[in-house]
Amino acid sequence: MRRILDEVPSSNIGVVFDPCNLIGQDVSRQDEIVDSSLDLFGDRIILAHLKDIYAGSEGYRHGVPGGGLFHTADFFRKLQARKPMLDVSLEEITLPVFNETVALLHSLRS
């Protein structure tokens, strides 16, 4: 990603930061991965994609933010420090979890 941003130095190209996709199966290194990603392309992030990482019998899967292994509060704190007021897209938000997700986002904002 950094190479693309360097080779095409256009303000029209930005990064949608999806940390859970970058973490993959390497959940134990998630803080290091988030930090290094923010260092590499944090200045070009235009949107953050928020979801969570859940462990199951078949490995890891992604889902609704806030109930899994992803360090959501730490991620939001770091993101806010680098890109205040950044838009965030959410994954798998359905009506039954909508209110919980909104409450989570409000708690992280304060």
CSV table of N, CA and C in Angstrom, one decimal:
chain,number,residue,atom,x,y,z
A,1,MET,N,0.8,-1.2,0.0
A,1,MET,CA,0.0,0.0,0.0
A,1,MET,C,0.9,1.3,0.0
A,2,ARG,N,1.9,1.3,0.8
A,2,ARG,CA,2.8,2.4,0.9
A,2,ARG,C,3.4,2.7,-0.4
A,3,ARG,N,3.9,1.6,-1.1
A,3,ARG,CA,4.5,1.8,-2.4
A,3,ARG,C,3.6,2.4,-3.4
A,4,ILE,N,2.3,2.0,-3.4
A,4,ILE,CA,1.4,2.5,-4.4
A,4,ILE,C,1.2,4.0,-4.1
A,5,LEU,N,1.0,4.4,-2.8
A,5,LEU,CA,0.9,5.8,-2.4
A,5,LEU,C,2.1,6.6,-2.8
A,6,ASP,N,3.3,6.0,-2.7
A,6,ASP,CA,4.5,6.8,-3.1
A,6,ASP,C,4.6,6.9,-4.6
A,7,GLU,N,4.3,5.8,-5.3
A,7,GLU,CA,4.5,5.9,-6.7
A,7,GLU,C,3.4,6.7,-7.5
A,8,VAL,N,2.2,6.8,-6.8
A,8,VAL,CA,1.2,7.6,-7.4
A,8,VAL,C,0.8,8.7,-6.4
A,9,PRO,N,1.6,9.7,-6.3
A,9,PRO,CA,1.4,10.8,-5.3
A,9,PRO,C,0.2,11.7,-5.6
A,10,SER,N,-1.0,11.2,-5.6
A,10,SER,CA,-2.2,11.9,-5.9
A,10,SER,C,-3.1,12.1,-4.7
A,11,SER,N,-3.6,13.2,-4.5
A,11,SER,CA,-4.5,13.4,-3.3
A,11,SER,C,-5.8,12.8,-3.6
A,12,ASN,N,-6.0,12.3,-4.9
A,12,ASN,CA,-7.2,11.6,-5.2
A,12,ASN,C,-7.2,10.1,-4.9
A,13,ILE,N,-6.1,9.6,-4.3
A,13,ILE,CA,-6.0,8.2,-3.9
A,13,ILE,C,-5.9,8.2,-2.4
A,14,GLY,N,-6.8,7.4,-1.8
A,14,GLY,CA,-6.8,7.3,-0.3
A,14,GLY,C,-6.9,5.8,0.0
A,15,VAL,N,-6.9,5.6,1.3
A,15,VAL,CA,-6.9,4.2,1.9
A,15,VAL,C,-8.1,4.0,2.7
A,16,VAL,N,-8.8,2.9,2.4
A,16,VAL,CA,-9.9,2.4,3.3
A,16,VAL,C,-9.2,1.5,4.3
A,17,PHE,N,-9.1,1.8,5.5
A,17,PHE,CA,-8.3,1.1,6.5
A,17,PHE,C,-9.2,0.0,7.1
A,18,ASP,N,-9.0,-1.2,6.8
A,18,ASP,CA,-9.7,-2.4,7.4
A,18,ASP,C,-8.7,-3.2,8.2
A,19,PRO,N,-8.5,-2.9,9.5
A,19,PRO,CA,-7.5,-3.5,10.2
A,19,PRO,C,-7.7,-5.0,10.4
A,20,CYS,N,-8.9,-5.5,10.5
A,20,CYS,CA,-9.2,-6.9,10.7
A,20,CYS,C,-8.7,-7.7,9.5
A,21,ASN,N,-8.9,-7.2,8.3
A,21,ASN,CA,-8.4,-7.9,7.2
A,21,ASN,C,-6.8,-7.9,7.2
A,22,LEU,N,-6.2,-6.9,7.6
A,22,LEU,CA,-4.7,-6.9,7.7
A,22,LEU,C,-4.2,-7.9,8.8
A,23,ILE,N,-5.0,-8.0,9.9
A,23,ILE,CA,-4.6,-8.9,11.0
A,23,ILE,C,-4.7,-10.4,10.6
A,24,GLY,N,-5.7,-10.7,9.8
A,24,GLY,CA,-5.9,-12.1,9.4
A,24,GLY,C,-6.0,-13.0,10.6
A,25,GLN,N,-5.1,-14.0,10.5
A,25,GLN,CA,-5.0,-15.1,11.6
A,25,GLN,C,-4.0,-14.7,12.7
A,26,ASP,N,-3.4,-13.6,12.5
A,26,ASP,CA,-2.3,-13.1,13.4
A,26,ASP,C,-2.8,-12.3,14.5
A,27,VAL,N,-3.9,-12.7,15.2
A,27,VAL,CA,-4.6,-12.0,16.2
A,27,VAL,C,-3.7,-11.5,17.3
A,28,SER,N,-2.7,-12.3,17.7
A,28,SER,CA,-1.8,-12.0,18.8
A,28,SER,C,-1.0,-10.8,18.5
A,29,ARG,N,-0.8,-10.4,17.3
A,29,ARG,CA,0.1,-9.3,16.9
A,29,ARG,C,-0.8,-8.1,16.4
A,30,GLN,N,-2.1,-8.1,16.7
A,30,GLN,CA,-3.0,-7.1,16.2
A,30,GLN,C,-2.5,-5.6,16.5
A,31,ASP,N,-2.1,-5.4,17.7
A,31,ASP,CA,-1.7,-4.0,18.1
A,31,ASP,C,-0.5,-3.6,17.2
A,32,GLU,N,0.5,-4.4,17.1
A,32,GLU,CA,1.7,-4.1,16.2
A,32,GLU,C,1.2,-3.9,14.8
A,33,ILE,N,0.3,-4.7,14.3
A,33,ILE,CA,-0.1,-4.5,12.9
A,33,ILE,C,-0.9,-3.2,12.7
A,34,VAL,N,-1.7,-2.9,13.6
A,34,VAL,CA,-2.5,-1.6,13.6
A,34,VAL,C,-1.5,-0.4,13.6
A,35,ASP,N,-0.6,-0.5,14.6
A,35,ASP,CA,0.4,0.6,14.7
A,35,ASP,C,1.3,0.8,13.5
A,36,SER,N,1.8,-0.3,13.0
A,36,SER,CA,2.6,-0.2,11.8
A,36,SER,C,1.8,0.3,10.6
A,37,SER,N,0.6,-0.1,10.5
A,37,SER,CA,-0.3,0.3,9.3
A,37,SER,C,-0.5,1.8,9.5
A,38,LEU,N,-0.8,2.3,10.7
A,38,LEU,CA,-1.0,3.7,10.9
A,38,LEU,C,0.2,4.5,10.5
A,39,ASP,N,1.4,4.0,10.9
A,39,ASP,CA,2.6,4.6,10.6
A,39,ASP,C,2.9,4.7,9.0
A,40,LEU,N,2.5,3.6,8.4
A,40,LEU,CA,2.8,3.5,6.9
A,40,LEU,C,1.9,4.4,6.1
A,41,PHE,N,0.6,4.3,6.4
A,41,PHE,CA,-0.3,5.0,5.5
A,41,PHE,C,-1.4,5.8,6.2
A,42,GLY,N,-1.2,6.1,7.5
A,42,GLY,CA,-2.2,6.8,8.3
A,42,GLY,C,-2.6,8.2,7.7
A,43,ASP,N,-1.7,8.8,7.1
A,43,ASP,CA,-1.9,10.2,6.6
A,43,ASP,C,-2.9,10.1,5.4
A,44,ARG,N,-3.0,8.9,4.8
A,44,ARG,CA,-3.9,8.8,3.6
A,44,ARG,C,-5.2,8.1,3.8
A,45,ILE,N,-5.5,7.7,5.1
A,45,ILE,CA,-6.7,7.0,5.4
A,45,ILE,C,-7.9,8.0,5.1
A,46,ILE,N,-8.9,7.5,4.4
A,46,ILE,CA,-10.1,8.3,4.1
A,46,ILE,C,-11.3,7.7,4.8
A,47,LEU,N,-11.2,6.4,5.2
A,47,LEU,CA,-12.3,5.7,5.8
A,47,LEU,C,-11.8,4.6,6.6
A,48,ALA,N,-12.4,4.3,7.7
A,48,ALA,CA,-12.0,3.1,8.5
A,48,ALA,C,-13.2,2.1,8.4
A,49,HIS,N,-12.9,0.9,8.3
A,49,HIS,CA,-13.9,-0.2,8.3
A,49,HIS,C,-13.8,-0.9,9.6
A,50,LEU,N,-14.9,-0.9,10.3
A,50,LEU,CA,-14.9,-1.5,11.7
A,50,LEU,C,-15.7,-2.8,11.7
A,51,LYS,N,-15.1,-3.8,12.2
A,51,LYS,CA,-15.7,-5.1,12.4
A,51,LYS,C,-14.9,-5.8,13.5
A,52,ASP,N,-15.2,-7.0,13.8
A,52,ASP,CA,-14.5,-7.7,14.9
A,52,ASP,C,-14.0,-9.0,14.4
A,53,ILE,N,-13.2,-9.7,15.2
A,53,ILE,CA,-12.6,-11.0,14.9
A,53,ILE,C,-13.1,-11.9,16.0
A,54,TYR,N,-13.7,-13.0,15.5
A,54,TYR,CA,-14.3,-14.0,16.4
A,54,TYR,C,-13.6,-15.4,16.1
A,55,ALA,N,-13.2,-16.1,17.2
A,55,ALA,CA,-12.6,-17.4,17.1
A,55,ALA,C,-13.7,-18.4,17.2
A,56,GLY,N,-13.6,-19.4,16.3
A,56,GLY,CA,-14.6,-20.5,16.2
A,56,GLY,C,-13.9,-21.8,16.0
A,57,SER,N,-14.7,-22.9,15.8
A,57,SER,CA,-14.1,-24.2,15.6
A,57,SER,C,-13.4,-24.3,14.3
A,58,GLU,N,-13.8,-23.4,13.3
A,58,GLU,CA,-13.2,-23.5,12.0
A,58,GLU,C,-12.1,-22.4,11.8
A,59,GLY,N,-11.7,-21.8,12.9
A,59,GLY,CA,-10.7,-20.7,12.8
A,59,GLY,C,-11.4,-19.3,13.1
A,60,TYR,N,-10.8,-18.3,12.5
A,60,TYR,CA,-11.3,-16.9,12.8
A,60,TYR,C,-12.3,-16.5,11.7
A,61,ARG,N,-13.2,-15.7,12.1
A,61,ARG,CA,-14.2,-15.1,11.2
A,61,ARG,C,-14.4,-13.6,11.6
A,62,HIS,N,-14.9,-12.8,10.7
A,62,HIS,CA,-15.2,-11.4,11.0
A,62,HIS,C,-16.7,-11.3,11.3
A,63,GLY,N,-17.1,-10.3,12.1
A,63,GLY,CA,-18.5,-10.1,12.3
A,63,GLY,C,-18.7,-8.7,13.0
A,64,VAL,N,-19.8,-8.6,13.7
A,64,VAL,CA,-20.3,-7.4,14.3
A,64,VAL,C,-19.2,-6.9,15.3
A,65,PRO,N,-18.9,-5.6,15.2
A,65,PRO,CA,-17.9,-5.0,16.1
A,65,PRO,C,-18.3,-5.0,17.6
A,66,GLY,N,-17.3,-5.2,18.4
A,66,GLY,CA,-17.5,-5.0,19.8
A,66,GLY,C,-17.6,-6.3,20.7
A,67,GLY,N,-17.7,-7.4,20.1
A,67,GLY,CA,-17.9,-8.6,21.0
A,67,GLY,C,-16.8,-9.7,20.8
A,68,GLY,N,-15.8,-9.4,20.0
A,68,GLY,CA,-14.8,-10.4,19.7
A,68,GLY,C,-13.4,-10.1,20.3
A,69,LEU,N,-12.4,-10.5,19.5
A,69,LEU,CA,-11.0,-10.4,20.0
A,69,LEU,C,-10.3,-9.1,19.5
A,70,PHE,N,-10.9,-8.4,18.6
A,70,PHE,CA,-10.3,-7.1,18.1
A,70,PHE,C,-10.3,-6.1,19.2
A,71,HIS,N,-9.2,-5.4,19.4
A,71,HIS,CA,-9.1,-4.4,20.4
A,71,HIS,C,-9.7,-3.1,19.9
A,72,THR,N,-11.0,-3.1,19.9
A,72,THR,CA,-11.8,-2.0,19.3
A,72,THR,C,-11.5,-0.6,20.0
A,73,ALA,N,-11.5,-0.6,21.3
A,73,ALA,CA,-11.3,0.7,22.0
A,73,ALA,C,-9.9,1.3,21.7
A,74,ASP,N,-8.9,0.4,21.7
A,74,ASP,CA,-7.5,0.9,21.4
A,74,ASP,C,-7.4,1.4,20.0
A,75,PHE,N,-8.1,0.6,19.0
A,75,PHE,CA,-8.1,1.1,17.6
A,75,PHE,C,-8.7,2.4,17.5
A,76,PHE,N,-9.9,2.6,18.1
A,76,PHE,CA,-10.5,3.9,18.0
A,76,PHE,C,-9.7,5.1,18.6
A,77,ARG,N,-9.1,4.8,19.7
A,77,ARG,CA,-8.2,5.8,20.4
A,77,ARG,C,-7.1,6.2,19.4
A,78,LYS,N,-6.4,5.2,18.8
A,78,LYS,CA,-5.3,5.5,17.9
A,78,LYS,C,-5.8,6.2,16.7
A,79,LEU,N,-6.9,5.8,16.1
A,79,LEU,CA,-7.5,6.4,14.9
A,79,LEU,C,-7.9,7.8,15.2
A,80,GLN,N,-8.5,8.1,16.3
A,80,GLN,CA,-8.9,9.4,16.7
A,80,GLN,C,-7.7,10.3,16.8
A,81,ALA,N,-6.6,9.8,17.4
A,81,ALA,CA,-5.4,10.6,17.5
A,81,ALA,C,-4.8,11.0,16.2
A,82,ARG,N,-4.9,10.1,15.2
A,82,ARG,CA,-4.3,10.4,13.9
A,82,ARG,C,-5.3,11.0,12.9
A,83,LYS,N,-6.5,10.6,12.9
A,83,LYS,CA,-7.5,11.1,12.0
A,83,LYS,C,-8.8,11.4,12.7
A,84,PRO,N,-8.8,12.5,13.4
A,84,PRO,CA,-10.1,12.9,14.1
A,84,PRO,C,-11.2,13.1,13.2
A,85,MET,N,-12.4,12.7,13.5
A,85,MET,CA,-13.6,12.9,12.7
A,85,MET,C,-13.6,12.1,11.5
A,86,LEU,N,-12.9,11.0,11.4
A,86,LEU,CA,-12.9,10.2,10.2
A,86,LEU,C,-14.2,9.4,10.2
A,87,ASP,N,-14.7,9.2,9.0
A,87,ASP,CA,-15.9,8.3,8.8
A,87,ASP,C,-15.5,6.9,9.0
A,88,VAL,N,-16.5,6.1,9.6
A,88,VAL,CA,-16.3,4.7,9.8
A,88,VAL,C,-17.4,3.9,9.2
A,89,SER,N,-17.1,2.9,8.5
A,89,SER,CA,-18.2,2.0,8.0
A,89,SER,C,-18.2,0.8,8.9
A,90,LEU,N,-19.4,0.2,9.0
A,90,LEU,CA,-19.6,-1.0,9.9
A,90,LEU,C,-19.9,-2.2,9.1
A,91,GLU,N,-19.6,-3.4,9.7
A,91,GLU,CA,-19.9,-4.7,9.1
A,91,GLU,C,-21.0,-5.4,9.8
A,92,GLU,N,-21.8,-6.0,9.1
A,92,GLU,CA,-22.8,-7.0,9.6
A,92,GLU,C,-23.8,-6.4,10.6
A,93,ILE,N,-24.1,-5.1,10.4
A,93,ILE,CA,-25.0,-4.5,11.4
A,93,ILE,C,-26.5,-4.7,10.9
A,94,THR,N,-27.2,-5.5,11.7
A,94,THR,CA,-28.6,-5.8,11.4
A,94,THR,C,-29.4,-5.2,12.5
A,95,LEU,N,-30.7,-5.1,12.3
A,95,LEU,CA,-31.6,-4.5,13.3
A,95,LEU,C,-31.4,-5.0,14.7
A,96,PRO,N,-31.3,-6.3,14.9
A,96,PRO,CA,-31.2,-6.8,16.3
A,96,PRO,C,-30.0,-6.3,17.0
A,97,VAL,N,-28.9,-5.9,16.3
A,97,VAL,CA,-27.7,-5.5,17.0
A,97,VAL,C,-27.4,-4.0,16.8
A,98,PHE,N,-28.3,-3.3,16.1
A,98,PHE,CA,-28.1,-1.9,15.8
A,98,PHE,C,-27.9,-1.1,17.1
A,99,ASN,N,-28.9,-1.2,18.0
A,99,ASN,CA,-28.8,-0.3,19.2
A,99,ASN,C,-27.5,-0.6,20.0
A,100,GLU,N,-27.1,-1.9,20.1
A,100,GLU,CA,-25.9,-2.2,20.9
A,100,GLU,C,-24.6,-1.6,20.2
A,101,THR,N,-24.7,-1.6,18.8
A,101,THR,CA,-23.5,-1.1,18.1
A,101,THR,C,-23.5,0.4,18.2
A,102,VAL,N,-24.6,1.1,18.2
A,102,VAL,CA,-24.6,2.5,18.4
A,102,VAL,C,-24.1,2.9,19.8
A,103,ALA,N,-24.5,2.1,20.8
A,103,ALA,CA,-24.1,2.4,22.1
A,103,ALA,C,-22.6,2.2,22.2
A,104,LEU,N,-22.0,1.2,21.6
A,104,LEU,CA,-20.6,0.9,21.6
A,104,LEU,C,-19.9,2.1,21.0
A,105,LEU,N,-20.3,2.6,19.8
A,105,LEU,CA,-19.7,3.7,19.2
A,105,LEU,C,-19.7,4.9,20.0
A,106,HIS,N,-20.8,5.2,20.7
A,106,HIS,CA,-20.9,6.4,21.6
A,106,HIS,C,-20.0,6.2,22.7
A,107,SER,N,-19.8,5.0,23.3
A,107,SER,CA,-18.9,4.8,24.4
A,107,SER,C,-17.5,5.0,24.0
A,108,LEU,N,-17.1,4.6,22.8
A,108,LEU,CA,-15.8,4.8,22.3
A,108,LEU,C,-15.4,6.2,22.0
A,109,ARG,N,-16.4,7.0,21.6
A,109,ARG,CA,-16.2,8.4,21.2
A,109,ARG,C,-15.9,9.3,22.4
A,110,SER,N,-16.4,8.9,23.6
A,110,SER,CA,-16.2,9.7,24.8
A,110,SER,C,-14.9,9.3,25.5
